[in-house]
Amino acid sequence: MVKISPSLLSADFSNLSFEIDRIKSHADFIHFDVMDGHFVPNLTFGPMIIQSVRKNTNLPFDVHLMITNPDQYLKTFADSGADILTVHAETCQTLYRTLHSIRSLGKKAGLALNPATPLAFAENVLDVIDLLLIMTVDPGFGSQPFIQKTLPKIKKAKELIKTADHAIELEVDGGIHPETAAWVREAGATVLVAGSAVFSSSDEPRTAIKKLRGDKP
Ligand code: DX5
Ligand code: ZN
C-alpha cells in the first residue's frame, strides 16, 4: 500500500502537537519542509521545532531540506530526531559524499530533484540513496498546481530504482490531491507527500488520507 507523508507546512503552526495528534494514527511518515529563504523564496523552521515534536509520535520523520549548504546542518537535523534526511541535488556540490554522510549518521538518505532537474543525477548515486523524491512542483510553497510533465519522469524513476540492489522509496511532493494521487500511484510512486490535501481539506485527516491512498472513504 502506498505510504502517505502529510506535510506540516499546511498545518496550524501555533498548535503543532494537536495537528500531529490528528494525523498520527492514519499517516505513515510526517513530512517536515525546511526552507531557508535562499534555495527557495520562503522560510519555515529548523531543527529545534522538529526536536520539540519528536516526543509526540514514533512515526518516521521525513525531513525535506530545501536549504543551501545542507552538509553544514546534517548532524543537527539528525540529532533533532529525523529518520529520513532528503537533500536537493541542486544544492550539493559533492552529492555522493553528502548522501554517504547522511547514512553515516545512521539516517536514511533521500535525494530530491526539482521538476527541471534531470533524473540522471540519481543514476550515479543510486547505491547511496534510500529514497528518491521527484518534485511535482517547484519547491517553496504549499497548494501549488501539480506539474503534469513530471509524470513520465516518475515512471522512468520507477524503472531506475528497480535496477538498484536495495529498496528505494519513490516519493512525490507537490500538488497531490485525490486525482493527482491516482496518477502518481499508477506511475509507481510509493510515498505521497500531501500538505493542503490533508490539513486544508474539509474532510477529517483520516478520510483525506484514505482518499489519497485510493481507498474508499
Ligand atoms: C513544497 C513542499 C511540499 C508542500 C506540498 O515546497 O516541499 O512538501 O508542503 O504542499 P501541497 O501538498 O499543498 O502541494
Ligand atoms: Zn516537501
mmCIF file with all atom_site columns, C-alpha atoms and ligand atoms in Angstrom:
data_model
loop_
_atom_site.group_PDB
_atom_site.id
_atom_site.type_symbol
_atom_site.label_atom_id
_atom_site.label_alt_id
_atom_site.label_comp_id
_atom_site.label_asym_id
_atom_site.label_entity_id
_atom_site.label_seq_id
_atom_site.pdbx_PDB_ins_code
_atom_site.Cartn_x
_atom_site.Cartn_y
_atom_site.Cartn_z
_atom_site.occupancy
_atom_site.B_iso_or_equiv
_atom_site.pdbx_formal_charge
_atom_site.auth_seq_id
_atom_site.auth_comp_id
_atom_site.auth_asym_id
_atom_site.auth_atom_id
_atom_site.pdbx_PDB_model_num
ATOM   1   C  CA . MET A 1 1   ? 0.000   0.000  0.000   1.00 0.00 ? 1   MET A CA 1
ATOM   2   C  CA . VAL A 1 2   ? 1.216   3.486  -0.829  1.00 0.00 ? 2   VAL A CA 1
ATOM   3   C  CA . LYS A 1 3   ? 2.558   5.469  2.130   1.00 0.00 ? 3   LYS A CA 1
ATOM   4   C  CA . ILE A 1 4   ? 1.262   8.949  2.986   1.00 0.00 ? 4   ILE A CA 1
ATOM   5   C  CA . SER A 1 5   ? 3.567   11.612 4.415   1.00 0.00 ? 5   SER A CA 1
ATOM   6   C  CA . PRO A 1 6   ? 1.467   14.634 5.467   1.00 0.00 ? 6   PRO A CA 1
ATOM   7   C  CA . SER A 1 7   ? 3.422   17.888 5.230   1.00 0.00 ? 7   SER A CA 1
ATOM   8   C  CA . LEU A 1 8   ? 3.164   20.106 8.294   1.00 0.00 ? 8   LEU A CA 1
ATOM   9   C  CA . LEU A 1 9   ? 3.711   23.116 6.014   1.00 0.00 ? 9   LEU A CA 1
ATOM   10  C  CA . SER A 1 10  ? -0.072  23.367 5.727   1.00 0.00 ? 10  SER A CA 1
ATOM   11  C  CA . ALA A 1 11  ? -0.737  22.663 9.417   1.00 0.00 ? 11  ALA A CA 1
ATOM   12  C  CA . ASP A 1 12  ? -1.538  25.222 12.109  1.00 0.00 ? 12  ASP A CA 1
ATOM   13  C  CA . PHE A 1 13  ? 1.964   26.168 13.315  1.00 0.00 ? 13  PHE A CA 1
ATOM   14  C  CA . SER A 1 14  ? 0.525   27.573 16.544  1.00 0.00 ? 14  SER A CA 1
ATOM   15  C  CA . ASN A 1 15  ? -0.710  24.096 17.500  1.00 0.00 ? 15  ASN A CA 1
ATOM   16  C  CA . LEU A 1 16  ? 1.650   21.519 16.018  1.00 0.00 ? 16  LEU A CA 1
ATOM   17  C  CA . SER A 1 17  ? 1.098   18.955 18.782  1.00 0.00 ? 17  SER A CA 1
ATOM   18  C  CA . PHE A 1 18  ? -2.632  18.946 18.096  1.00 0.00 ? 18  PHE A CA 1
ATOM   19  C  CA . GLU A 1 19  ? -2.054  18.734 14.320  1.00 0.00 ? 19  GLU A CA 1
ATOM   20  C  CA . ILE A 1 20  ? 0.261   15.738 14.755  1.00 0.00 ? 20  ILE A CA 1
ATOM   21  C  CA . ASP A 1 21  ? -2.285  14.073 17.048  1.00 0.00 ? 21  ASP A CA 1
ATOM   22  C  CA . ARG A 1 22  ? -4.915  14.432 14.303  1.00 0.00 ? 22  ARG A CA 1
ATOM   23  C  CA . ILE A 1 23  ? -2.858  12.559 11.714  1.00 0.00 ? 23  ILE A CA 1
ATOM   24  C  CA . LYS A 1 24  ? -0.602  10.203 13.608  1.00 0.00 ? 24  LYS A CA 1
ATOM   25  C  CA . SER A 1 25  ? -2.761  7.103  13.549  1.00 0.00 ? 25  SER A CA 1
ATOM   26  C  CA . HIS A 1 26  ? -3.518  7.471  9.828   1.00 0.00 ? 26  HIS A CA 1
ATOM   27  C  CA . ALA A 1 27  ? -0.202  8.604  8.315   1.00 0.00 ? 27  ALA A CA 1
ATOM   28  C  CA . ASP A 1 28  ? 2.933   6.567  7.574   1.00 0.00 ? 28  ASP A CA 1
ATOM   29  C  CA . PHE A 1 29  ? 5.528   9.347  7.864   1.00 0.00 ? 29  PHE A CA 1
ATOM   30  C  CA . ILE A 1 30  ? 5.449   13.004 8.912   1.00 0.00 ? 30  ILE A CA 1
ATOM   31  C  CA . HIS A 1 31  ? 6.957   15.404 6.365   1.00 0.00 ? 31  HIS A CA 1
ATOM   32  C  CA . PHE A 1 32  ? 8.872   18.497 7.517   1.00 0.00 ? 32  PHE A CA 1
ATOM   33  C  CA . ASP A 1 33  ? 9.560   21.186 4.911   1.00 0.00 ? 33  ASP A CA 1
ATOM   34  C  CA . VAL A 1 34  ? 12.689  23.034 5.987   1.00 0.00 ? 34  VAL A CA 1
ATOM   35  C  CA . MET A 1 35  ? 13.142  26.224 3.917   1.00 0.00 ? 35  MET A CA 1
ATOM   36  C  CA . ASP A 1 36  ? 15.952  28.742 4.224   1.00 0.00 ? 36  ASP A CA 1
ATOM   37  C  CA . GLY A 1 37  ? 14.902  31.741 2.128   1.00 0.00 ? 37  GLY A CA 1
ATOM   38  C  CA . HIS A 1 38  ? 17.898  31.144 -0.183  1.00 0.00 ? 38  HIS A CA 1
ATOM   39  C  CA . PHE A 1 39  ? 17.350  27.917 -2.082  1.00 0.00 ? 39  PHE A CA 1
ATOM   40  C  CA . VAL A 1 40  ? 13.619  28.639 -2.021  1.00 0.00 ? 40  VAL A CA 1
ATOM   41  C  CA . PRO A 1 41  ? 11.902  32.005 -1.537  1.00 0.00 ? 41  PRO A CA 1
ATOM   42  C  CA . ASN A 1 42  ? 10.297  31.075 1.759   1.00 0.00 ? 42  ASN A CA 1
ATOM   43  C  CA . LEU A 1 43  ? 11.341  30.467 5.369   1.00 0.00 ? 43  LEU A CA 1
ATOM   44  C  CA . THR A 1 44  ? 9.852   27.862 7.655   1.00 0.00 ? 44  THR A CA 1
ATOM   45  C  CA . PHE A 1 45  ? 11.500  26.178 10.644  1.00 0.00 ? 45  PHE A CA 1
ATOM   46  C  CA . GLY A 1 46  ? 14.657  24.426 11.732  1.00 0.00 ? 46  GLY A CA 1
ATOM   47  C  CA . PRO A 1 47  ? 15.786  21.536 13.912  1.00 0.00 ? 47  PRO A CA 1
ATOM   48  C  CA . MET A 1 48  ? 14.509  22.954 17.210  1.00 0.00 ? 48  MET A CA 1
ATOM   49  C  CA . ILE A 1 49  ? 10.907  22.701 16.038  1.00 0.00 ? 49  ILE A CA 1
ATOM   50  C  CA . ILE A 1 50  ? 11.472  19.152 14.791  1.00 0.00 ? 50  ILE A CA 1
ATOM   51  C  CA . GLN A 1 51  ? 13.034  18.185 18.106  1.00 0.00 ? 51  GLN A CA 1
ATOM   52  C  CA . SER A 1 52  ? 10.185  19.770 20.047  1.00 0.00 ? 52  SER A CA 1
ATOM   53  C  CA . VAL A 1 53  ? 7.599   17.451 18.449  1.00 0.00 ? 53  VAL A CA 1
ATOM   54  C  CA . ARG A 1 54  ? 9.734   14.316 18.380  1.00 0.00 ? 54  ARG A CA 1
ATOM   55  C  CA . LYS A 1 55  ? 8.071   13.194 21.627  1.00 0.00 ? 55  LYS A CA 1
ATOM   56  C  CA . ASN A 1 56  ? 4.595   13.326 20.068  1.00 0.00 ? 56  ASN A CA 1
ATOM   57  C  CA . THR A 1 57  ? 4.879   10.220 17.896  1.00 0.00 ? 57  THR A CA 1
ATOM   58  C  CA . ASN A 1 58  ? 7.113   7.345  16.850  1.00 0.00 ? 58  ASN A CA 1
ATOM   59  C  CA . LEU A 1 59  ? 6.211   7.801  13.173  1.00 0.00 ? 59  LEU A CA 1
ATOM   60  C  CA . PRO A 1 60  ? 9.270   8.257  10.948  1.00 0.00 ? 60  PRO A CA 1
ATOM   61  C  CA . PHE A 1 61  ? 10.171  11.925 10.486  1.00 0.00 ? 61  PHE A CA 1
ATOM   62  C  CA . ASP A 1 62  ? 10.660  12.624 6.768   1.00 0.00 ? 62  ASP A CA 1
ATOM   63  C  CA . VAL A 1 63  ? 12.752  15.805 6.673   1.00 0.00 ? 63  VAL A CA 1
ATOM   64  C  CA . HIS A 1 64  ? 12.922  17.637 3.337   1.00 0.00 ? 64  HIS A CA 1
ATOM   65  C  CA . LEU A 1 65  ? 15.837  20.062 3.383   1.00 0.00 ? 65  LEU A CA 1
ATOM   66  C  CA . MET A 1 66  ? 15.285  22.952 0.959   1.00 0.00 ? 66  MET A CA 1
ATOM   67  C  CA . ILE A 1 67  ? 18.440  24.728 2.077   1.00 0.00 ? 67  ILE A CA 1
ATOM   68  C  CA . THR A 1 68  ? 21.744  25.711 0.542   1.00 0.00 ? 68  THR A CA 1
ATOM   69  C  CA . ASN A 1 69  ? 24.769  24.101 2.169   1.00 0.00 ? 69  ASN A CA 1
ATOM   70  C  CA . PRO A 1 70  ? 22.917  21.117 3.650   1.00 0.00 ? 70  PRO A CA 1
ATOM   71  C  CA . ASP A 1 71  ? 26.215  19.471 4.725   1.00 0.00 ? 71  ASP A CA 1
ATOM   72  C  CA . GLN A 1 72  ? 26.627  22.135 7.369   1.00 0.00 ? 72  GLN A CA 1
ATOM   73  C  CA . TYR A 1 73  ? 23.408  21.081 9.119   1.00 0.00 ? 73  TYR A CA 1
ATOM   74  C  CA . LEU A 1 74  ? 23.156  17.311 8.605   1.00 0.00 ? 74  LEU A CA 1
ATOM   75  C  CA . LYS A 1 75  ? 24.291  16.370 12.100  1.00 0.00 ? 75  LYS A CA 1
ATOM   76  C  CA . THR A 1 76  ? 21.988  18.929 13.726  1.00 0.00 ? 76  THR A CA 1
ATOM   77  C  CA . PHE A 1 77  ? 18.974  17.606 11.825  1.00 0.00 ? 77  PHE A CA 1
ATOM   78  C  CA . ALA A 1 78  ? 19.998  14.009 12.526  1.00 0.00 ? 78  ALA A CA 1
ATOM   79  C  CA . ASP A 1 79  ? 20.189  14.827 16.262  1.00 0.00 ? 79  ASP A CA 1
ATOM   80  C  CA . SER A 1 80  ? 16.787  16.563 16.126  1.00 0.00 ? 80  SER A CA 1
ATOM   81  C  CA . GLY A 1 81  ? 15.093  13.219 15.511  1.00 0.00 ? 81  GLY A CA 1
ATOM   82  C  CA . ALA A 1 82  ? 14.890  12.976 11.717  1.00 0.00 ? 82  ALA A CA 1
ATOM   83  C  CA . ASP A 1 83  ? 14.680  9.456  10.303  1.00 0.00 ? 83  ASP A CA 1
ATOM   84  C  CA . ILE A 1 84  ? 14.970  10.351 6.618   1.00 0.00 ? 84  ILE A CA 1
ATOM   85  C  CA . LEU A 1 85  ? 17.065  13.343 5.532   1.00 0.00 ? 85  LEU A CA 1
ATOM   86  C  CA . THR A 1 86  ? 16.431  14.434 1.957   1.00 0.00 ? 86  THR A CA 1
ATOM   87  C  CA . VAL A 1 87  ? 18.721  16.896 0.189   1.00 0.00 ? 87  VAL A CA 1
ATOM   88  C  CA . HIS A 1 88  ? 18.258  18.560 -3.185  1.00 0.00 ? 88  HIS A CA 1
ATOM   89  C  CA . ALA A 1 89  ? 20.662  17.680 -5.981  1.00 0.00 ? 89  ALA A CA 1
ATOM   90  C  CA . GLU A 1 90  ? 20.617  21.382 -6.932  1.00 0.00 ? 90  GLU A CA 1
ATOM   91  C  CA . THR A 1 91  ? 22.194  22.318 -3.571  1.00 0.00 ? 91  THR A CA 1
ATOM   92  C  CA . CYS A 1 92  ? 25.028  19.779 -3.439  1.00 0.00 ? 92  CYS A CA 1
ATOM   93  C  CA . GLN A 1 93  ? 28.482  20.194 -4.990  1.00 0.00 ? 93  GLN A CA 1
ATOM   94  C  CA . THR A 1 94  ? 29.557  16.738 -3.834  1.00 0.00 ? 94  THR A CA 1
ATOM   95  C  CA . LEU A 1 95  ? 26.314  14.808 -3.849  1.00 0.00 ? 95  LEU A CA 1
ATOM   96  C  CA . TYR A 1 96  ? 27.727  11.331 -3.301  1.00 0.00 ? 96  TYR A CA 1
ATOM   97  C  CA . ARG A 1 97  ? 29.624  12.485 -0.241  1.00 0.00 ? 97  ARG A CA 1
ATOM   98  C  CA . THR A 1 98  ? 26.580  14.260 1.195   1.00 0.00 ? 98  THR A CA 1
ATOM   99  C  CA . LEU A 1 99  ? 24.339  11.211 0.796   1.00 0.00 ? 99  LEU A CA 1
ATOM   100 C  CA . HIS A 1 100 ? 27.013  8.982  2.256   1.00 0.00 ? 100 HIS A CA 1
ATOM   101 C  CA . SER A 1 101 ? 27.335  11.343 5.236   1.00 0.00 ? 101 SER A CA 1
ATOM   102 C  CA . ILE A 1 102 ? 23.600  11.049 5.938   1.00 0.00 ? 102 ILE A CA 1
ATOM   103 C  CA . ARG A 1 103 ? 23.890  7.271  6.042   1.00 0.00 ? 103 ARG A CA 1
ATOM   104 C  CA . SER A 1 104 ? 26.965  7.525  8.257   1.00 0.00 ? 104 SER A CA 1
ATOM   105 C  CA . LEU A 1 105 ? 24.806  9.424  10.740  1.00 0.00 ? 105 LEU A CA 1
ATOM   106 C  CA . GLY A 1 106 ? 22.519  6.381  10.850  1.00 0.00 ? 106 GLY A CA 1
ATOM   107 C  CA . LYS A 1 107 ? 19.732  8.014  8.849   1.00 0.00 ? 107 LYS A CA 1
ATOM   108 C  CA . LYS A 1 108 ? 18.032  7.158  5.576   1.00 0.00 ? 108 LYS A CA 1
ATOM   109 C  CA . ALA A 1 109 ? 19.346  9.257  2.702   1.00 0.00 ? 109 ALA A CA 1
ATOM   110 C  CA . GLY A 1 110 ? 16.928  10.944 0.325   1.00 0.00 ? 110 GLY A CA 1
ATOM   111 C  CA . LEU A 1 111 ? 17.670  12.710 -2.931  1.00 0.00 ? 111 LEU A CA 1
ATOM   112 C  CA . ALA A 1 112 ? 15.221  15.342 -4.244  1.00 0.00 ? 112 ALA A CA 1
ATOM   113 C  CA . LEU A 1 113 ? 15.049  16.548 -7.842  1.00 0.00 ? 113 LEU A CA 1
ATOM   114 C  CA . ASN A 1 114 ? 13.196  19.678 -8.908  1.00 0.00 ? 114 ASN A CA 1
ATOM   115 C  CA . PRO A 1 115 ? 10.861  19.340 -11.902 1.00 0.00 ? 115 PRO A CA 1
ATOM   116 C  CA . ALA A 1 116 ? 13.505  20.699 -14.315 1.00 0.00 ? 116 ALA A CA 1
ATOM   117 C  CA . THR A 1 117 ? 16.383  18.629 -12.890 1.00 0.00 ? 117 THR A CA 1
ATOM   118 C  CA . PRO A 1 118 ? 17.220  15.529 -14.937 1.00 0.00 ? 118 PRO A CA 1
ATOM   119 C  CA . LEU A 1 119 ? 16.866  12.047 -13.493 1.00 0.00 ? 119 LEU A CA 1
ATOM   120 C  CA . ALA A 1 120 ? 20.495  11.424 -14.466 1.00 0.00 ? 120 ALA A CA 1
ATOM   121 C  CA . PHE A 1 121 ? 21.518  12.961 -11.118 1.00 0.00 ? 121 PHE A CA 1
ATOM   122 C  CA . ALA A 1 122 ? 20.027  9.907  -9.400  1.00 0.00 ? 122 ALA A CA 1
ATOM   123 C  CA . GLU A 1 123 ? 21.702  7.343  -11.667 1.00 0.00 ? 123 GLU A CA 1
ATOM   124 C  CA . ASN A 1 124 ? 25.173  7.986  -10.318 1.00 0.00 ? 124 ASN A CA 1
ATOM   125 C  CA . VAL A 1 125 ? 24.239  7.900  -6.640  1.00 0.00 ? 125 VAL A CA 1
ATOM   126 C  CA . LEU A 1 126 ? 21.727  5.060  -6.653  1.00 0.00 ? 126 LEU A CA 1
ATOM   127 C  CA . ASP A 1 127 ? 23.823  2.920  -4.329  1.00 0.00 ? 127 ASP A CA 1
ATOM   128 C  CA . VAL A 1 128 ? 23.740  5.539  -1.539  1.00 0.00 ? 128 VAL A CA 1
ATOM   129 C  CA . ILE A 1 129 ? 20.066  6.561  -1.562  1.00 0.00 ? 129 ILE A CA 1
ATOM   130 C  CA . ASP A 1 130 ? 17.118  5.088  0.326   1.00 0.00 ? 130 ASP A CA 1
ATOM   131 C  CA . LEU A 1 131 ? 14.536  7.466  -1.107  1.00 0.00 ? 131 LEU A CA 1
ATOM   132 C  CA . LEU A 1 132 ? 14.203  9.358  -4.392  1.00 0.00 ? 132 LEU A CA 1
ATOM   133 C  CA . LEU A 1 133 ? 11.927  12.400 -4.222  1.00 0.00 ? 133 LEU A CA 1
ATOM   134 C  CA . ILE A 1 134 ? 10.564  13.627 -7.532  1.00 0.00 ? 134 ILE A CA 1
ATOM   135 C  CA . MET A 1 135 ? 9.223   17.147 -7.010  1.00 0.00 ? 135 MET A CA 1
ATOM   136 C  CA . THR A 1 136 ? 5.957   17.675 -8.840  1.00 0.00 ? 136 THR A CA 1
ATOM   137 C  CA . VAL A 1 137 ? 6.040   21.449 -8.206  1.00 0.00 ? 137 VAL A CA 1
ATOM   138 C  CA . ASP A 1 138 ? 8.954   23.842 -7.835  1.00 0.00 ? 138 ASP A CA 1
ATOM   139 C  CA . PRO A 1 139 ? 9.609   23.836 -4.080  1.00 0.00 ? 139 PRO A CA 1
ATOM   140 C  CA . GLY A 1 140 ? 8.843   26.749 -1.773  1.00 0.00 ? 140 GLY A CA 1
ATOM   141 C  CA . PHE A 1 141 ? 5.113   26.837 -1.151  1.00 0.00 ? 141 PHE A CA 1
ATOM   142 C  CA . GLY A 1 142 ? 2.129   24.632 -0.481  1.00 0.00 ? 142 GLY A CA 1
ATOM   143 C  CA . SER A 1 143 ? -1.028  24.492 -2.613  1.00 0.00 ? 143 SER A CA 1
ATOM   144 C  CA . GLN A 1 144 ? 0.682   24.849 -5.995  1.00 0.00 ? 144 GLN A CA 1
ATOM   145 C  CA . PRO A 1 145 ? -0.709  23.057 -9.051  1.00 0.00 ? 145 PRO A CA 1
ATOM   146 C  CA . PHE A 1 146 ? 0.761   19.651 -9.944  1.00 0.00 ? 146 PHE A CA 1
ATOM   147 C  CA . ILE A 1 147 ? 3.081   19.810 -12.988 1.00 0.00 ? 147 ILE A CA 1
ATOM   148 C  CA . GLN A 1 148 ? 1.847   17.016 -15.272 1.00 0.00 ? 148 GLN A CA 1
ATOM   149 C  CA . LYS A 1 149 ? 5.097   16.942 -17.268 1.00 0.00 ? 149 LYS A CA 1
ATOM   150 C  CA . THR A 1 150 ? 6.690   15.229 -14.264 1.00 0.00 ? 150 THR A CA 1
ATOM   151 C  CA . LEU A 1 151 ? 4.665   12.022 -14.779 1.00 0.00 ? 151 LEU A CA 1
ATOM   152 C  CA . PRO A 1 152 ? 7.000   10.452 -17.388 1.00 0.00 ? 152 PRO A CA 1
ATOM   153 C  CA . LYS A 1 153 ? 9.933   11.223 -15.070 1.00 0.00 ? 153 LYS A CA 1
ATOM   154 C  CA . ILE A 1 154 ? 8.228   9.386  -12.198 1.00 0.00 ? 154 ILE A CA 1
ATOM   155 C  CA . LYS A 1 155 ? 7.762   6.356  -14.482 1.00 0.00 ? 155 LYS A CA 1
ATOM   156 C  CA . LYS A 1 156 ? 11.429  6.479  -15.545 1.00 0.00 ? 156 LYS A CA 1
ATOM   157 C  CA . ALA A 1 157 ? 12.476  6.847  -11.900 1.00 0.00 ? 157 ALA A CA 1
ATOM   158 C  CA . LYS A 1 158 ? 10.492  3.716  -11.071 1.00 0.00 ? 158 LYS A CA 1
ATOM   159 C  CA . GLU A 1 159 ? 12.408  1.783  -13.725 1.00 0.00 ? 159 GLU A CA 1
ATOM   160 C  CA . LEU A 1 160 ? 15.701  3.205  -12.494 1.00 0.00 ? 160 LEU A CA 1
ATOM   161 C  CA . ILE A 1 161 ? 15.222  2.221  -8.858  1.00 0.00 ? 161 ILE A CA 1
ATOM   162 C  CA . LYS A 1 162 ? 14.317  -1.329 -9.893  1.00 0.00 ? 162 LYS A CA 1
ATOM   163 C  CA . THR A 1 163 ? 17.930  -1.666 -11.050 1.00 0.00 ? 163 THR A CA 1
ATOM   164 C  CA . ALA A 1 164 ? 19.267  -0.994 -7.520  1.00 0.00 ? 164 ALA A CA 1
ATOM   165 C  CA . ASP A 1 165 ? 20.277  -3.902 -5.324  1.00 0.00 ? 165 ASP A CA 1
ATOM   166 C  CA . HIS A 1 166 ? 18.413  -2.489 -2.310  1.00 0.00 ? 166 HIS A CA 1
ATOM   167 C  CA . ALA A 1 167 ? 14.966  -0.991 -1.649  1.00 0.00 ? 167 ALA A CA 1
ATOM   168 C  CA . ILE A 1 168 ? 14.477  2.668  -2.580  1.00 0.00 ? 168 ILE A CA 1
ATOM   169 C  CA . GLU A 1 169 ? 11.248  4.549  -1.864  1.00 0.00 ? 169 GLU A CA 1
ATOM   170 C  CA . LEU A 1 170 ? 9.877   6.667  -4.715  1.00 0.00 ? 170 LEU A CA 1
ATOM   171 C  CA . GLU A 1 171 ? 8.343   9.776  -3.180  1.00 0.00 ? 171 GLU A CA 1
ATOM   172 C  CA . VAL A 1 172 ? 6.446   12.594 -4.890  1.00 0.00 ? 172 VAL A CA 1
ATOM   173 C  CA . ASP A 1 173 ? 5.785   16.034 -3.442  1.00 0.00 ? 173 ASP A CA 1
ATOM   174 C  CA . GLY A 1 174 ? 3.637   18.933 -4.599  1.00 0.00 ? 174 GLY A CA 1
ATOM   175 C  CA . GLY A 1 175 ? 0.057   19.330 -5.759  1.00 0.00 ? 175 GLY A CA 1
ATOM   176 C  CA . ILE A 1 176 ? -1.007  15.892 -4.531  1.00 0.00 ? 176 ILE A CA 1
ATOM   177 C  CA . HIS A 1 177 ? -4.766  15.541 -4.069  1.00 0.00 ? 177 HIS A CA 1
ATOM   178 C  CA . PRO A 1 178 ? -7.031  12.553 -4.759  1.00 0.00 ? 178 PRO A CA 1
ATOM   179 C  CA . GLU A 1 179 ? -6.956  12.946 -8.559  1.00 0.00 ? 179 GLU A CA 1
ATOM   180 C  CA . THR A 1 180 ? -3.193  13.511 -8.931  1.00 0.00 ? 180 THR A CA 1
ATOM   181 C  CA . ALA A 1 181 ? -2.551  10.854 -6.277  1.00 0.00 ? 181 ALA A CA 1
ATOM   182 C  CA . ALA A 1 182 ? -4.145  8.289  -8.588  1.00 0.00 ? 182 ALA A CA 1
ATOM   183 C  CA . TRP A 1 183 ? -1.843  9.373  -11.431 1.00 0.00 ? 183 TRP A CA 1
ATOM   184 C  CA . VAL A 1 184 ? 1.340   9.117  -9.373  1.00 0.00 ? 184 VAL A CA 1
ATOM   185 C  CA . ARG A 1 185 ? 0.343   5.800  -7.786  1.00 0.00 ? 185 ARG A CA 1
ATOM   186 C  CA . GLU A 1 186 ? -0.169  4.487  -11.298 1.00 0.00 ? 186 GLU A CA 1
ATOM   187 C  CA . ALA A 1 187 ? 3.270   5.856  -12.278 1.00 0.00 ? 187 ALA A CA 1
ATOM   188 C  CA . GLY A 1 188 ? 4.867   3.891  -9.440  1.00 0.00 ? 188 GLY A CA 1
ATOM   189 C  CA . ALA A 1 189 ? 5.215   6.292  -6.503  1.00 0.00 ? 189 ALA A CA 1
ATOM   190 C  CA . THR A 1 190 ? 5.435   4.565  -3.111  1.00 0.00 ? 190 THR A CA 1
ATOM   191 C  CA . VAL A 1 191 ? 5.269   7.636  -0.819  1.00 0.00 ? 191 VAL A CA 1
ATOM   192 C  CA . LEU A 1 192 ? 2.944   10.602 -1.400  1.00 0.00 ? 192 LEU A CA 1
ATOM   193 C  CA . VAL A 1 193 ? 3.619   13.895 0.390   1.00 0.00 ? 193 VAL A CA 1
ATOM   194 C  CA . ALA A 1 194 ? 0.469   15.957 0.888   1.00 0.00 ? 194 ALA A CA 1
ATOM   195 C  CA . GLY A 1 195 ? 0.099   19.258 2.709   1.00 0.00 ? 195 GLY A CA 1
ATOM   196 C  CA . SER A 1 196 ? -3.079  21.080 1.749   1.00 0.00 ? 196 SER A CA 1
ATOM   197 C  CA . ALA A 1 197 ? -4.917  17.861 0.787   1.00 0.00 ? 197 ALA A CA 1
ATOM   198 C  CA . VAL A 1 198 ? -4.620  16.723 4.407   1.00 0.00 ? 198 VAL A CA 1
ATOM   199 C  CA . PHE A 1 199 ? -4.576  19.884 6.540   1.00 0.00 ? 199 PHE A CA 1
ATOM   200 C  CA . SER A 1 200 ? -6.751  22.245 4.466   1.00 0.00 ? 200 SER A CA 1
ATOM   201 C  CA . SER A 1 201 ? -9.330  19.648 3.479   1.00 0.00 ? 201 SER A CA 1
ATOM   202 C  CA . SER A 1 202 ? -12.960 19.778 4.558   1.00 0.00 ? 202 SER A CA 1
ATOM   203 C  CA . ASP A 1 203 ? -12.554 16.050 5.262   1.00 0.00 ? 203 ASP A CA 1
ATOM   204 C  CA . GLU A 1 204 ? -11.144 14.761 8.529   1.00 0.00 ? 204 GLU A CA 1
ATOM   205 C  CA . PRO A 1 205 ? -7.484  13.699 8.106   1.00 0.00 ? 205 PRO A CA 1
ATOM   206 C  CA . ARG A 1 206 ? -8.478  10.015 8.287   1.00 0.00 ? 206 ARG A CA 1
ATOM   207 C  CA . THR A 1 207 ? -10.785 10.373 5.274   1.00 0.00 ? 207 THR A CA 1
ATOM   208 C  CA . ALA A 1 208 ? -8.447  12.723 3.380   1.00 0.00 ? 208 ALA A CA 1
ATOM   209 C  CA . ILE A 1 209 ? -5.589  10.224 3.764   1.00 0.00 ? 209 ILE A CA 1
ATOM   210 C  CA . LYS A 1 210 ? -7.784  7.294  2.685   1.00 0.00 ? 210 LYS A CA 1
ATOM   211 C  CA . LYS A 1 211 ? -8.718  9.199  -0.474  1.00 0.00 ? 211 LYS A CA 1
ATOM   212 C  CA . LEU A 1 212 ? -5.028  9.737  -1.277  1.00 0.00 ? 212 LEU A CA 1
ATOM   213 C  CA . ARG A 1 213 ? -4.392  6.020  -0.905  1.00 0.00 ? 213 ARG A CA 1
ATOM   214 C  CA . GLY A 1 214 ? -7.259  5.354  -3.309  1.00 0.00 ? 214 GLY A CA 1
ATOM   215 C  CA . ASP A 1 215 ? -9.270  3.556  -0.616  1.00 0.00 ? 215 ASP A CA 1
ATOM   216 C  CA . LYS A 1 216 ? -12.983 4.015  -0.241  1.00 0.00 ? 216 LYS A CA 1
ATOM   217 C  CA . PRO A 1 217 ? -13.579 6.667  2.463   1.00 0.00 ? 217 PRO A CA 1
HETATM 218 C  C1 . DX5 B 2 .   ? 6.767   22.367 -1.425  1.00 0.00 ? 1   DX5 B C1 1
HETATM 219 C  C2 . DX5 B 2 .   ? 6.908   21.396 -0.284  1.00 0.00 ? 1   DX5 B C2 1
HETATM 220 C  C3 . DX5 B 2 .   ? 5.765   20.492 -0.146  1.00 0.00 ? 1   DX5 B C3 1
HETATM 221 C  C4 . DX5 B 2 .   ? 4.457   21.168 0.164   1.00 0.00 ? 1   DX5 B C4 1
HETATM 222 C  C5 . DX5 B 2 .   ? 3.382   20.432 -0.537  1.00 0.00 ? 1   DX5 B C5 1
HETATM 223 O  O1 . DX5 B 2 .   ? 7.871   23.166 -1.461  1.00 0.00 ? 1   DX5 B O1 1
HETATM 224 O  O2 . DX5 B 2 .   ? 8.084   20.608 -0.436  1.00 0.00 ? 1   DX5 B O2 1
HETATM 225 O  O3 . DX5 B 2 .   ? 6.021   19.444 0.792   1.00 0.00 ? 1   DX5 B O3 1
HETATM 226 O  O4 . DX5 B 2 .   ? 4.156   21.207 1.533   1.00 0.00 ? 1   DX5 B O4 1
HETATM 227 O  O5 . DX5 B 2 .   ? 2.183   21.109 -0.372  1.00 0.00 ? 1   DX5 B O5 1
HETATM 228 P  P1 . DX5 B 2 .   ? 0.873   20.696 -1.160  1.00 0.00 ? 1   DX5 B P1 1
HETATM 229 O  O6 . DX5 B 2 .   ? 0.619   19.250 -0.859  1.00 0.00 ? 1   DX5 B O6 1
HETATM 230 O  O7 . DX5 B 2 .   ? -0.171  21.598 -0.623  1.00 0.00 ? 1   DX5 B O7 1
HETATM 231 O  O8 . DX5 B 2 .   ? 1.160   20.917 -2.631  1.00 0.00 ? 1   DX5 B O8 1
HETATM 232 ZN ZN . ZN  B 3 .   ? 8.317   18.759 0.878   1.00 0.00 ? 2   ZN  B ZN 1
#
